[in-house]
mmCIF file of C-alpha atoms in Angstrom:
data_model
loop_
_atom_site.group_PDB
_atom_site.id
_atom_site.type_symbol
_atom_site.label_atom_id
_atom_site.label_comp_id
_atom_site.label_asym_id
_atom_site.label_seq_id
_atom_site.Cartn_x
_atom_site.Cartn_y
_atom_site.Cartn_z
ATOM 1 C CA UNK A 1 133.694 88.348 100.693
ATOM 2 C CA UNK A 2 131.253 88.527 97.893
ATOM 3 C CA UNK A 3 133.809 88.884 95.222
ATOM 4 C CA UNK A 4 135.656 85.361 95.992
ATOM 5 C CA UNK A 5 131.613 83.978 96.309
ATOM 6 C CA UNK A 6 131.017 85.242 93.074
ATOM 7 C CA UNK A 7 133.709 83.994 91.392
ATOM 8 C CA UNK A 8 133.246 80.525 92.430
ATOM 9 C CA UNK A 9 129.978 80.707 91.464
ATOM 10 C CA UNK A 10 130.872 81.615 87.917
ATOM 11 C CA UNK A 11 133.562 78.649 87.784
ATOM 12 C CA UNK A 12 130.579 76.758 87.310
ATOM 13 C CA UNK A 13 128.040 78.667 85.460
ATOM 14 C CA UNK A 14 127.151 75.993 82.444
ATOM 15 C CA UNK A 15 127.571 76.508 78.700
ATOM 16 C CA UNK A 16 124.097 77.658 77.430
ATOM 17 C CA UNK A 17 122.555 79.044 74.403
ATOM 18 C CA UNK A 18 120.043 82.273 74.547
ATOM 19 C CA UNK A 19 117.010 81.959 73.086
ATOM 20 C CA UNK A 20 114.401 84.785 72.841
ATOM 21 C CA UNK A 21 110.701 84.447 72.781
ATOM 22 C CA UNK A 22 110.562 84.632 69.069
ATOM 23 C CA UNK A 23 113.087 82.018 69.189
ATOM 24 C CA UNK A 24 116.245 84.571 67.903
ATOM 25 C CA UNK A 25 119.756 84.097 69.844
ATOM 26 C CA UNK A 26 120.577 86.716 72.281
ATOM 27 C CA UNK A 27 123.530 87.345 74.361
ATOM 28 C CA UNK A 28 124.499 85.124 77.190
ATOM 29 C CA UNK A 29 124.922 88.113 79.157
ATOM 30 C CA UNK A 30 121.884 89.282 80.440
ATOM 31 C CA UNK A 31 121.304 92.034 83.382
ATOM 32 C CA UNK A 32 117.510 91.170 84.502
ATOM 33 C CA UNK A 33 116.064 93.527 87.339
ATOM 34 C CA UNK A 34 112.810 92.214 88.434
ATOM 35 C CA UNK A 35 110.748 93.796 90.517
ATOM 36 C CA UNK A 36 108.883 91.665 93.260
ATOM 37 C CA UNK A 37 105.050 92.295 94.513
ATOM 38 C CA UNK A 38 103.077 93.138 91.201
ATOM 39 C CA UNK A 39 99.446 93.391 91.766
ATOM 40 C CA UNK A 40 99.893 93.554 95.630
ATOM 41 C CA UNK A 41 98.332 97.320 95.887
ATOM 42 C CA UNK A 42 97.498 99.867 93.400
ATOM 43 C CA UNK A 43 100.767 101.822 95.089
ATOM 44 C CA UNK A 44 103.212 98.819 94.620
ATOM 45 C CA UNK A 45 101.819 98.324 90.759
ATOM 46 C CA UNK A 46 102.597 102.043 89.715
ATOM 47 C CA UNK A 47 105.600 102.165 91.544
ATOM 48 C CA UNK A 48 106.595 99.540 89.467
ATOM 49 C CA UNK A 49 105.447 100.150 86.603
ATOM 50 C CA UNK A 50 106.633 103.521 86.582
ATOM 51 C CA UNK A 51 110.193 102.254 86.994
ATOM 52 C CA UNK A 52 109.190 99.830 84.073
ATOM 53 C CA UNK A 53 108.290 102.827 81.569
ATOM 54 C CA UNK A 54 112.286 103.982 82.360
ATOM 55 C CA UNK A 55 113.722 101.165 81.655
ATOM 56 C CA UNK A 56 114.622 100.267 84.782
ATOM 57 C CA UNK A 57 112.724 97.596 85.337
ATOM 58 C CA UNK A 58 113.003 94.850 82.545
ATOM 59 C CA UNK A 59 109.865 92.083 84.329
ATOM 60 C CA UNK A 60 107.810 91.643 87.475
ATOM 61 C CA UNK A 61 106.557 89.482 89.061
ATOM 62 C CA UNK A 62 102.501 89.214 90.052
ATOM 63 C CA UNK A 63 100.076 88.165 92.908
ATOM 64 C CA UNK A 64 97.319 86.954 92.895
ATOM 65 C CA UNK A 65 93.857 86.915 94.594
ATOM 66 C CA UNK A 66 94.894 90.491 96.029
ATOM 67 C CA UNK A 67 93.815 93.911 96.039
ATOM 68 C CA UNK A 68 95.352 95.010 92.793
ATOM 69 C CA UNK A 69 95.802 92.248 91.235
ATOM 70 C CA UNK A 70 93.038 92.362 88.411
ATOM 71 C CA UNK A 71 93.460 95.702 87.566
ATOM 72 C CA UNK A 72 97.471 95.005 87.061
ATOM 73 C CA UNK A 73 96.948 92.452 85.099
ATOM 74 C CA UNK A 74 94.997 94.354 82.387
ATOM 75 C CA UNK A 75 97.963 96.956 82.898
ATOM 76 C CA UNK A 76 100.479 94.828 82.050
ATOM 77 C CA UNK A 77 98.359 92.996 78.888
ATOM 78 C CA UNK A 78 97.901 96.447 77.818
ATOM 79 C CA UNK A 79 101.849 97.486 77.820
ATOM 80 C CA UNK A 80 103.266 93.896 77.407
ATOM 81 C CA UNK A 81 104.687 94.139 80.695
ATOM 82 C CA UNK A 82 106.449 90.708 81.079
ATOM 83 C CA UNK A 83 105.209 89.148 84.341
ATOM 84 C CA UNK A 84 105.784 85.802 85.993
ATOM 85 C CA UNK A 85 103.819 84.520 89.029
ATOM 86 C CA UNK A 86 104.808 85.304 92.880
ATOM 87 C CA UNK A 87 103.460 82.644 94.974
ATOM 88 C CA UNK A 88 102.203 83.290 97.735
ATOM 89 C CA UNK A 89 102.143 81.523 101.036
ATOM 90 C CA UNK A 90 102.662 83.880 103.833
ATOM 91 C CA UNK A 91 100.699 87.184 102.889
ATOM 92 C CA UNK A 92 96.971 86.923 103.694
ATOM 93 C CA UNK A 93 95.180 87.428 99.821
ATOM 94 C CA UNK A 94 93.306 90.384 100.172
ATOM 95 C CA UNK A 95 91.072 89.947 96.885
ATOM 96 C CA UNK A 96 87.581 89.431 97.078
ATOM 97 C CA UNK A 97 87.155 86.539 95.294
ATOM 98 C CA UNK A 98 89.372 84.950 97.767
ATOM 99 C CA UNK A 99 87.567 81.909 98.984
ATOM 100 C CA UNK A 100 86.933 80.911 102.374
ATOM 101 C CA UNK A 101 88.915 77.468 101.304
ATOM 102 C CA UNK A 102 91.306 79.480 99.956
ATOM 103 C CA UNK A 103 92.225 81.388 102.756
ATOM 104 C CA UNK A 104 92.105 78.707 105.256
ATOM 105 C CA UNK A 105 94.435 76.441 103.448
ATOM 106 C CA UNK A 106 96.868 79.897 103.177
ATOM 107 C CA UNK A 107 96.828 80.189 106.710
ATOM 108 C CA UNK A 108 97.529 76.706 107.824
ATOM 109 C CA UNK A 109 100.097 76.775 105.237
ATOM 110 C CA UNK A 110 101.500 80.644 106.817
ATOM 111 C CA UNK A 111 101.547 79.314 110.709
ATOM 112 C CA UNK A 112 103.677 76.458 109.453
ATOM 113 C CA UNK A 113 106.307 78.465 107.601
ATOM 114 C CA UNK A 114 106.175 81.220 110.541
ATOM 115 C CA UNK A 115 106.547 78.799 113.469
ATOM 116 C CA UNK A 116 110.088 77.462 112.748
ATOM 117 C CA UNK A 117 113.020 78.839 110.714
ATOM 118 C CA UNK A 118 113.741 75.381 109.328
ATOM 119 C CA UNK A 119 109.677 74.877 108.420
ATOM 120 C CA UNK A 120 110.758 75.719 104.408
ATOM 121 C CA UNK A 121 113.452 72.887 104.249
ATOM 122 C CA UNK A 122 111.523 70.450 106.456
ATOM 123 C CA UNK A 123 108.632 68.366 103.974
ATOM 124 C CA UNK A 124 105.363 68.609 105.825
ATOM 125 C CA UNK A 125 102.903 65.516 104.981
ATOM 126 C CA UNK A 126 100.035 66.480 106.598
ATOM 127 C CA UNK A 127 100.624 70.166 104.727
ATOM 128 C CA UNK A 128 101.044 68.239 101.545
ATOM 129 C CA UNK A 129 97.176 68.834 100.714
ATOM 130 C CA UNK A 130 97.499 72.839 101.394
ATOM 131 C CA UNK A 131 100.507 73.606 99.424
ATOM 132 C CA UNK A 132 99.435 71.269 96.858
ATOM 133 C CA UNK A 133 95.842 73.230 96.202
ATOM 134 C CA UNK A 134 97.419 77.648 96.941
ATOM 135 C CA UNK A 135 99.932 76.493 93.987
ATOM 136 C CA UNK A 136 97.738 74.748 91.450
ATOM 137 C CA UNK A 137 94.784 77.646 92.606
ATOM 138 C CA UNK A 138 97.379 81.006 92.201
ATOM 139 C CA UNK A 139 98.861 79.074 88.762
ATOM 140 C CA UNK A 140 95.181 79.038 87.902
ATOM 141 C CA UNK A 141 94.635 82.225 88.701
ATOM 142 C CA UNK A 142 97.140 83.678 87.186
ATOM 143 C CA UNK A 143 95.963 82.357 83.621
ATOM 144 C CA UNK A 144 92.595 83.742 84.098
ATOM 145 C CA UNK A 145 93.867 87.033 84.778
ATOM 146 C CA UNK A 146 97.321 87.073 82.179
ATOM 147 C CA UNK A 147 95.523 84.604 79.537
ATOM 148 C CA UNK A 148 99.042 82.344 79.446
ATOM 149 C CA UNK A 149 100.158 79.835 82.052
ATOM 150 C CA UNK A 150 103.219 81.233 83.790
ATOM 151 C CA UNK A 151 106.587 81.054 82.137
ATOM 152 C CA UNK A 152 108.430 81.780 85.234
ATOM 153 C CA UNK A 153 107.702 81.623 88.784
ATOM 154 C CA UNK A 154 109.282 82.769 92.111
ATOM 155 C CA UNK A 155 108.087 83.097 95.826
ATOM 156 C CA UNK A 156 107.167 85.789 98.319
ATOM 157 C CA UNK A 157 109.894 85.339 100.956
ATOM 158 C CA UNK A 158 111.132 82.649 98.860
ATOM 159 C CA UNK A 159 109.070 80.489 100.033
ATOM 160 C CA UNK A 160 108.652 78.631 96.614
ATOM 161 C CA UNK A 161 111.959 76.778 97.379
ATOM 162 C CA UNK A 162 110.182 75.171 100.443
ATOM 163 C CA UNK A 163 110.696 71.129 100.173
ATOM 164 C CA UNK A 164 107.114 70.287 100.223
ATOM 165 C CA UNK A 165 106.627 72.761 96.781
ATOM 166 C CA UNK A 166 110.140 71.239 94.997
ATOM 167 C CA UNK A 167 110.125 67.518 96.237
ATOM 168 C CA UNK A 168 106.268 68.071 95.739
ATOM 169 C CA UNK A 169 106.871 68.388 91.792
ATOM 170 C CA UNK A 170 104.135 71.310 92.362
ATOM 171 C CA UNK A 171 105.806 73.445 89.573
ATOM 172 C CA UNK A 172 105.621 72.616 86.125
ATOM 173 C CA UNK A 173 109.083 71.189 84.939
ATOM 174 C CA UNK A 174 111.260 73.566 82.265
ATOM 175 C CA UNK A 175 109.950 76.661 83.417
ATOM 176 C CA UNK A 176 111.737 79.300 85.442
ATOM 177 C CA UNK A 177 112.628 79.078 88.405
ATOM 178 C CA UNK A 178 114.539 81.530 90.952
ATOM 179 C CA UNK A 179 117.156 80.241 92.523
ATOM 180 C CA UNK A 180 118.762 81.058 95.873
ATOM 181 C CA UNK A 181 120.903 84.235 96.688
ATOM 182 C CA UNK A 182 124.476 83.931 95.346
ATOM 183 C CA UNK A 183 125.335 85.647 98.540
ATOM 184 C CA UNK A 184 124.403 85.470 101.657
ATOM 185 C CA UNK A 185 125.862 86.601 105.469
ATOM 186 C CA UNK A 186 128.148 84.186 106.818
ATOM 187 C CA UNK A 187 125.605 82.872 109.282
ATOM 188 C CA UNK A 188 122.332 82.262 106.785
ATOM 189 C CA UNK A 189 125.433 80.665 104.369
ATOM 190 C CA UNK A 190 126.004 78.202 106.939
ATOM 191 C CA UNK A 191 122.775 77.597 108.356
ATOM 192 C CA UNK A 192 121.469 76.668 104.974
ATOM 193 C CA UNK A 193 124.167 75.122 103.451
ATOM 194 C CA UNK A 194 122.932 71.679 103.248
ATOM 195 C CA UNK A 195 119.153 73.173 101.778
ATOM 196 C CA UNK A 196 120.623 75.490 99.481
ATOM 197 C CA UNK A 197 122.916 72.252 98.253
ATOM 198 C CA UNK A 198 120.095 69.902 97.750
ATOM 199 C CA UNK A 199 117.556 72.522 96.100
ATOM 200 C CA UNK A 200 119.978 73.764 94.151
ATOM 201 C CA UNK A 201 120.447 70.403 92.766
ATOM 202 C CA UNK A 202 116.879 70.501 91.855
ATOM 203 C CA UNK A 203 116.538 73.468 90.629
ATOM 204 C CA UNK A 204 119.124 73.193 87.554
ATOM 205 C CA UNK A 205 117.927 69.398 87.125
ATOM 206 C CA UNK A 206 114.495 70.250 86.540
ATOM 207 C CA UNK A 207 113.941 74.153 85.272
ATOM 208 C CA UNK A 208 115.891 77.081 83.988
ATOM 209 C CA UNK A 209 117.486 79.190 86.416
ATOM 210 C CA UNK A 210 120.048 82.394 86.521
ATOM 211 C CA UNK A 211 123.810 82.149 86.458
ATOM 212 C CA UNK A 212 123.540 84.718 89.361
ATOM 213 C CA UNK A 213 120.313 86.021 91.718
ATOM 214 C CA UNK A 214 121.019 89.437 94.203
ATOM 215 C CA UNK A 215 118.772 91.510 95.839
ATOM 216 C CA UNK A 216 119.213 95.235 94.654
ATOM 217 C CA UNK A 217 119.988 96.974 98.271
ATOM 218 C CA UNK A 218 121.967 97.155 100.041
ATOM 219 C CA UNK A 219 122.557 100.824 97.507
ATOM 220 C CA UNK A 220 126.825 100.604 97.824
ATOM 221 C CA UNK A 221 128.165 101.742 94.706
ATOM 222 C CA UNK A 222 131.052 99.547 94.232
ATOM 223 C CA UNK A 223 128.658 96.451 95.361
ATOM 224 C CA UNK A 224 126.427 97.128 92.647
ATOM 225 C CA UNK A 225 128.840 97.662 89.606
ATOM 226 C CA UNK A 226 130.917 94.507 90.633
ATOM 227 C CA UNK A 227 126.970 92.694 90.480
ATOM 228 C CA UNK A 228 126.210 94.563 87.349
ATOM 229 C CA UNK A 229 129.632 93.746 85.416
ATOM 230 C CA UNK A 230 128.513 90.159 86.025
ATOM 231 C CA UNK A 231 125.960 90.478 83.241
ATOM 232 C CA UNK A 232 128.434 90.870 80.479
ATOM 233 C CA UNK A 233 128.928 87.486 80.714
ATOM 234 C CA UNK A 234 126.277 85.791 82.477
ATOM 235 C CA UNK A 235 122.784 85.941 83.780
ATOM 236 C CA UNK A 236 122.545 88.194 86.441
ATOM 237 C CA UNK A 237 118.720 88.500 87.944
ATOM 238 C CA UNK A 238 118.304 91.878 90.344
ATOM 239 C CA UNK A 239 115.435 91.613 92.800
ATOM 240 C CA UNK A 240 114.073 94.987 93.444
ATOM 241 C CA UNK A 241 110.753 96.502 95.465
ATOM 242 C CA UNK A 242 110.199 99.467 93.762
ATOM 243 C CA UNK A 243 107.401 100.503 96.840
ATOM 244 C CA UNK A 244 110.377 101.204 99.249
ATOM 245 C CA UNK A 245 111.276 104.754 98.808
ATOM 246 C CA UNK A 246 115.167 104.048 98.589
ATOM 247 C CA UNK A 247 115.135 101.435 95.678
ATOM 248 C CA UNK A 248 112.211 103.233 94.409
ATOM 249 C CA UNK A 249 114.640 106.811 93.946
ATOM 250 C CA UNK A 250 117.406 104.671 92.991
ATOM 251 C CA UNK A 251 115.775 103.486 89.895
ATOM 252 C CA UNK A 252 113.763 106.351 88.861
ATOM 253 C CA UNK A 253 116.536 109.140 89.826
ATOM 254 C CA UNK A 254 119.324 107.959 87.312
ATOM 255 C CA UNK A 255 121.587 106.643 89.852
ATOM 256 C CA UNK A 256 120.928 103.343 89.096
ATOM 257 C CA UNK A 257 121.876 104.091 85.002
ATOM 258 C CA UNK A 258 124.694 105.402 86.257
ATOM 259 C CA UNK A 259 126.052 102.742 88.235
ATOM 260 C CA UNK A 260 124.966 99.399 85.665
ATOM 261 C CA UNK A 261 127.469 101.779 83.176
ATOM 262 C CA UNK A 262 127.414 99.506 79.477
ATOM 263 C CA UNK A 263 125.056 96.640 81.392
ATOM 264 C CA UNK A 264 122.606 97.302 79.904
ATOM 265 C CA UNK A 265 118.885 96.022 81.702
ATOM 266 C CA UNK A 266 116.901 93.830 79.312
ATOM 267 C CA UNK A 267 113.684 94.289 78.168
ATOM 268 C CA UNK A 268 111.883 91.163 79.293
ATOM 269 C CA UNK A 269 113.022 88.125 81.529
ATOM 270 C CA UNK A 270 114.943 86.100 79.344
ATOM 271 C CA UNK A 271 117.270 82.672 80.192
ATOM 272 C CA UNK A 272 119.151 81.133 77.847
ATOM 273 C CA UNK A 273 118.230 77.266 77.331
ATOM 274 C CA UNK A 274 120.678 74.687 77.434
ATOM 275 C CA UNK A 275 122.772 73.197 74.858
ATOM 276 C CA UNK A 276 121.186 69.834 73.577
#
């Protein structure tokens, strides 16, 4: 059930302070929807972005070297759009300055993770080169195009929690992070156990991570308030794709409002830093 996985999962959400970016408190409580795939298309980024203008939408996060992605990221400079980076292992880039290196180390690095279920928790030596060079190349990327290193970083298919990015130390420490899903079926739960264990170890050792991470759909009502009532006392990050038509009417059609009730969705992606 995801209410008794919930609340064991908030048994041992730590003791944190909130601190905003100009370094005022703000509530532990937190509702963050983030919407995934920024710069991907010129469709994706004004989907989003749309659902940003309402409010429904409080950060996304952004690709690089693909078709969009320049022009998104003067969008988002231009409206203060808070973005973070999506790395990118498994989608061919579709920019044109995509390098011929580039795109060769992307697709070693995709048959790997596409050739075995268990690729992401399994550290690849002879891949150590690859994933090493696609981060450090979309982190530099990403400053080029946003002016900032990235703040906060998560992965297209989640494939930033692979082993050879964490045990790596590819990401810079303090940042953050997402985590894994606080629910999952029964079957993924088991067959991950052990990985989800072991990087979640690392994750909350080494950068800043939700209380709670869900993906918006499935759209049940009484699935979503119990997720959104989370927020009044924790951090609660939403991961929405404003492109599919479903999520896209839920947030842009009032439905959504409805549902989240007094959570209210923050304005930027915020997590509150530890006590000292």
């Amino acid at each position: 059930m995801i209410e008794s996985s919930i609340q064991s999962s908030a048994g041992r959400t730590a003791s944190v302070d909130a601190i905003a970016r100009d370094g005022a408190p703000i509530s532990a409580g937190r509702l963050i929807v983030n919407a995934d795939d920024w710069g991907r298309d010129r469709e994706t980024t004004e989907r989003m972005f749309e659902c940003v203008r309402l409010g429904a939408v409080s950060s996304v996060s952004a690709m690089v070297f693909m078709q969009d992605s320049e022009r998104a990221a003067g969008v988002a400079r231009e409206h203060g759009v808070d973005a973070g980076l999506h790395l990118n292992f498994t989608g061919p880039f579709s920019a044109a300055n995509s390098s011929s290196r580039l795109l060769e180390h992307q697709r070693s690095v995709a048959r790997y993770l596409a050739g075995n279920p268990f690729a992401r928790g399994i550290y690849n030596p002879w891949l150590g080169g690859s994933f090493q060079y696609l981060v450090a190349a979309q982190i530099e990327e990403f400053t080029r195009l946003y002016g900032v290193e990235p703040q906060r970083v998560d992965g297209h298919h989640h494939m930033h929690l692979s082993a050879n990015v964490l045990l790596g130390g590819l990401l810079p420490p303090g940042i953050i992070v997402r985590r894994h899903f606080s629910h999952e079926s029964r079957e993924k739960a088991l067959r991950h156990r052990v990985f989800r264990r072991f990087t979640d170890a690392i994750l909350t050792r080494r950068f800043r991570v939700a209380n709670f991470f869900f993906s918006l759909p499935p759209l049940f009502p009484a699935r979503l308030q119990q997720i959104f009532s989370l927020a009044g006392r924790s951090v609660v990050e939403v991961e929405t794709h404003p492109v599919n038509p479903d999520e896209y009417r839920f947030l842009a059609e009032g439905e959504f409002f409805r549902l989240a009730g007094d959570s209210r969705v923050a304005h930027s992606y915020e997590i509150p830093r530890r006590r000292v």
